CSV table of C-alpha atoms and ligand atoms in Angstrom, one decimal:
chain,number,residue,atom,x,y,z
A,1,UNK,CA,56.3,-4.0,9.9
A,2,UNK,CA,54.5,-6.5,10.9
A,3,UNK,CA,54.0,-6.8,14.8
A,4,UNK,CA,55.1,-9.6,16.3
A,5,UNK,CA,57.1,-11.2,19.1
A,6,UNK,CA,59.1,-14.5,20.1
A,7,UNK,CA,59.5,-16.1,23.3
A,8,UNK,CA,61.7,-19.0,24.2
A,9,UNK,CA,61.9,-20.3,27.7
A,10,UNK,CA,62.2,-24.0,29.5
A,11,UNK,CA,59.6,-26.4,29.5
A,12,UNK,CA,58.5,-25.7,33.2
A,13,UNK,CA,55.3,-25.6,34.5
A,14,UNK,CA,55.1,-22.2,35.4
A,15,UNK,CA,56.1,-21.2,31.9
A,16,UNK,CA,52.6,-21.9,31.1
A,17,UNK,CA,51.2,-19.0,32.5
A,18,UNK,CA,54.0,-16.9,31.1
A,19,UNK,CA,53.1,-18.0,27.6
A,20,UNK,CA,49.6,-17.6,28.4
A,21,UNK,CA,49.6,-14.0,29.7
A,22,UNK,CA,52.1,-12.7,27.2
A,23,UNK,CA,49.8,-14.1,23.8
A,24,UNK,CA,46.9,-12.7,25.7
A,25,UNK,CA,48.3,-9.4,25.8
A,26,UNK,CA,49.5,-9.4,22.2
A,27,UNK,CA,45.8,-10.2,21.2
A,28,UNK,CA,44.3,-7.5,23.2
A,29,UNK,CA,46.6,-5.2,21.5
A,30,UNK,CA,45.4,-6.1,18.2
A,31,UNK,CA,41.8,-5.4,19.3
A,32,UNK,CA,40.4,-9.0,19.9
A,33,UNK,CA,37.7,-8.9,22.0
A,34,UNK,CA,37.6,-10.9,25.7
A,35,UNK,CA,35.8,-13.8,24.5
A,36,UNK,CA,38.4,-14.4,22.0
A,37,UNK,CA,41.0,-13.9,24.0
A,38,UNK,CA,39.6,-16.4,26.7
A,39,UNK,CA,39.7,-18.7,23.8
A,40,UNK,CA,43.3,-17.7,22.9
A,41,UNK,CA,44.4,-18.3,26.5
A,42,UNK,CA,42.9,-22.1,26.8
A,43,UNK,CA,44.2,-22.9,23.3
A,44,UNK,CA,48.0,-21.4,24.2
A,45,UNK,CA,47.9,-22.9,27.6
A,46,UNK,CA,46.8,-26.0,25.9
A,47,UNK,CA,50.0,-25.9,23.3
A,48,UNK,CA,52.6,-25.1,26.2
A,49,UNK,CA,51.5,-27.7,28.6
A,50,UNK,CA,52.2,-30.3,26.1
A,51,UNK,CA,55.6,-29.2,25.8
A,52,UNK,CA,55.7,-28.9,29.6
A,53,UNK,CA,54.2,-32.6,29.9
A,54,UNK,CA,55.0,-34.5,26.8
A,55,UNK,CA,58.2,-33.3,24.7
A,56,UNK,CA,60.9,-33.7,27.0
A,57,UNK,CA,60.3,-37.0,29.3
A,58,UNK,CA,62.3,-36.4,32.2
A,59,UNK,CA,63.8,-33.8,31.4
A,60,UNK,CA,63.7,-30.0,30.3
A,61,UNK,CA,64.0,-28.2,26.9
A,62,UNK,CA,63.0,-25.4,24.7
A,63,UNK,CA,59.2,-23.6,24.7
A,64,UNK,CA,59.4,-21.5,21.3
A,65,UNK,CA,56.4,-19.5,20.9
A,66,UNK,CA,56.0,-16.9,18.2
A,67,UNK,CA,53.1,-14.5,17.5
A,68,UNK,CA,52.4,-12.7,14.7
A,69,UNK,CA,49.7,-10.1,13.1
A,70,UNK,CA,47.9,-11.7,10.1
A,71,UNK,CA,46.0,-9.6,7.6
A,72,UNK,CA,42.6,-10.6,9.6
A,73,UNK,CA,43.8,-11.7,12.9
A,74,UNK,CA,47.1,-13.5,14.5
A,75,UNK,CA,49.2,-16.8,14.0
A,76,UNK,CA,50.5,-18.5,16.8
A,77,UNK,CA,53.0,-21.1,16.8
A,78,UNK,CA,54.3,-23.2,19.6
A,79,UNK,CA,57.2,-25.2,19.1
A,80,UNK,CA,60.0,-27.9,20.8
A,81,UNK,CA,62.9,-29.9,20.1
A,82,UNK,CA,61.7,-33.0,21.9
A,83,UNK,CA,60.6,-36.7,21.2
A,84,UNK,CA,57.9,-35.7,18.4
A,85,UNK,CA,54.9,-37.4,17.5
A,86,UNK,CA,54.9,-40.9,15.9
A,87,UNK,CA,51.0,-40.7,14.6
A,88,UNK,CA,49.7,-36.9,14.3
A,89,UNK,CA,46.6,-37.9,13.2
A,90,UNK,CA,45.7,-40.4,15.8
A,91,UNK,CA,47.1,-38.1,18.7
A,92,UNK,CA,44.8,-35.5,17.5
A,93,UNK,CA,41.7,-37.6,18.3
A,94,UNK,CA,39.6,-36.5,20.8
A,95,UNK,CA,40.5,-39.3,23.9
A,96,UNK,CA,43.5,-39.8,22.6
A,97,UNK,CA,46.3,-39.9,25.1
A,98,UNK,CA,49.8,-41.7,25.7
A,99,UNK,CA,49.6,-40.9,29.1
A,100,UNK,CA,46.4,-43.1,30.8
A,101,UNK,CA,46.1,-40.3,33.5
A,102,UNK,CA,45.1,-37.7,31.2
A,103,UNK,CA,41.9,-36.8,28.9
A,104,UNK,CA,43.4,-36.7,25.9
A,105,UNK,CA,41.4,-33.2,24.9
A,106,UNK,CA,44.2,-30.4,24.5
A,107,UNK,CA,44.5,-30.8,20.5
A,108,UNK,CA,40.4,-30.9,20.5
A,109,UNK,CA,40.5,-27.5,22.3
A,110,UNK,CA,42.9,-26.3,20.0
A,111,UNK,CA,41.5,-26.9,16.9
A,112,UNK,CA,37.8,-26.0,18.1
A,113,UNK,CA,39.4,-22.4,19.3
A,114,UNK,CA,41.4,-21.6,15.9
A,115,UNK,CA,40.2,-20.7,12.7
A,116,UNK,CA,43.1,-22.9,11.3
A,117,UNK,CA,45.1,-25.6,13.3
A,118,UNK,CA,48.1,-27.3,12.0
A,119,UNK,CA,50.4,-29.8,13.7
A,120,UNK,CA,53.6,-30.9,12.1
A,121,UNK,CA,55.7,-33.3,14.2
A,122,UNK,CA,59.0,-35.7,13.4
A,123,UNK,CA,59.9,-38.3,15.8
A,124,UNK,CA,63.1,-37.6,17.9
A,125,UNK,CA,63.1,-34.2,16.4
A,126,UNK,CA,60.5,-32.1,17.9
A,127,UNK,CA,56.9,-30.7,17.0
A,128,UNK,CA,55.2,-27.5,16.1
A,129,UNK,CA,51.7,-26.4,16.1
A,130,UNK,CA,50.4,-23.2,14.6
A,131,UNK,CA,47.0,-21.8,15.2
A,132,UNK,CA,45.2,-18.8,13.3
A,133,UNK,CA,42.8,-17.1,14.9
A,134,UNK,CA,40.5,-14.3,12.7
A,135,UNK,CA,39.4,-11.1,14.8
A,136,UNK,CA,35.5,-10.9,14.8
A,137,UNK,CA,34.3,-8.6,12.1
A,138,UNK,CA,33.5,-4.9,14.0
A,139,UNK,CA,29.7,-4.7,14.6
A,140,UNK,CA,28.1,-2.9,11.4
A,141,UNK,CA,28.2,1.2,11.8
A,142,UNK,CA,30.8,0.3,14.7
B,201,ATP,N1,54.9,-31.2,21.9
B,201,ATP,C1,54.4,-32.6,22.1
B,201,ATP,N2,55.7,-33.6,21.8
B,201,ATP,C2,55.5,-34.9,22.1
B,201,ATP,N3,54.2,-35.7,22.0
B,201,ATP,C3,52.6,-34.7,22.3
B,201,ATP,C4,53.0,-33.3,22.2
B,201,ATP,N4,52.2,-32.7,22.5
B,201,ATP,C5,50.9,-33.7,22.2
B,201,ATP,N5,51.8,-34.7,21.9
B,201,ATP,C6,51.1,-36.3,21.9
B,201,ATP,O1,49.9,-36.0,21.5
B,201,ATP,C7,49.0,-36.5,22.6
B,201,ATP,C8,47.5,-36.0,22.7
B,201,ATP,O2,47.8,-34.9,23.4
B,201,ATP,P1,46.6,-34.1,24.0
B,201,ATP,O3,46.9,-32.6,24.2
B,201,ATP,O4,45.2,-34.3,22.7
B,201,ATP,O5,46.1,-34.7,24.7
B,201,ATP,P2,46.7,-35.2,26.4
B,201,ATP,O6,47.6,-34.0,26.7
B,201,ATP,O7,47.4,-36.3,26.5
B,201,ATP,O8,46.0,-34.9,27.6
B,201,ATP,P3,45.3,-33.3,27.7
B,201,ATP,O9,45.5,-32.3,26.9
B,201,ATP,O10,43.7,-33.8,27.9
B,201,ATP,O11,45.7,-33.2,29.1
B,201,ATP,C9,49.4,-36.9,23.7
B,201,ATP,O12,49.0,-37.7,24.9
B,201,ATP,C10,50.9,-37.1,23.2
B,201,ATP,O13,51.3,-38.3,23.4
B,202,MG,MG1,47.6,-32.3,26.2
């Protein structure tokens, strides 16, 4: 059976850390290196923070997190059932934010720390992001 876990929790700020450490432990068990795990932690924090901050304005809702081992690494998905994103291409651009107080860099970090990155969103229904991360090949002779 493929190694995986699923987690569901309310979109509260303290659950960003919960998701981050859970994924970090999962990645460590799969043999990811510490520098890779640091990147994974940043990417997961950004994805989950987006659910906390943007998905349910003035309310709380589901943070859905799933991690699954893949042939060469892992796949992380974060989903919500919130307001969704009108224009995903625009939202992914550096410095774009619907909140003038924010930097608009979350998606840029998620993309740069993933080997493959996808965003699917339907306004009024929710958003799902998927990040694939490959393990560094073991050193020659190791
Ligand atoms: N899960 C989500 N639900 C609804 N809207 C989202 C979601 N994730 C991102 N967005 C929208 O996409 C925009 C860009 O997200 P991104 O994470 O790049 O920047 P930010 O969250 O605004 O700022 P930062 O991440 O730097 O604090 C957000 O401003 C928001 O409008
Ligand atoms: Mg963000």
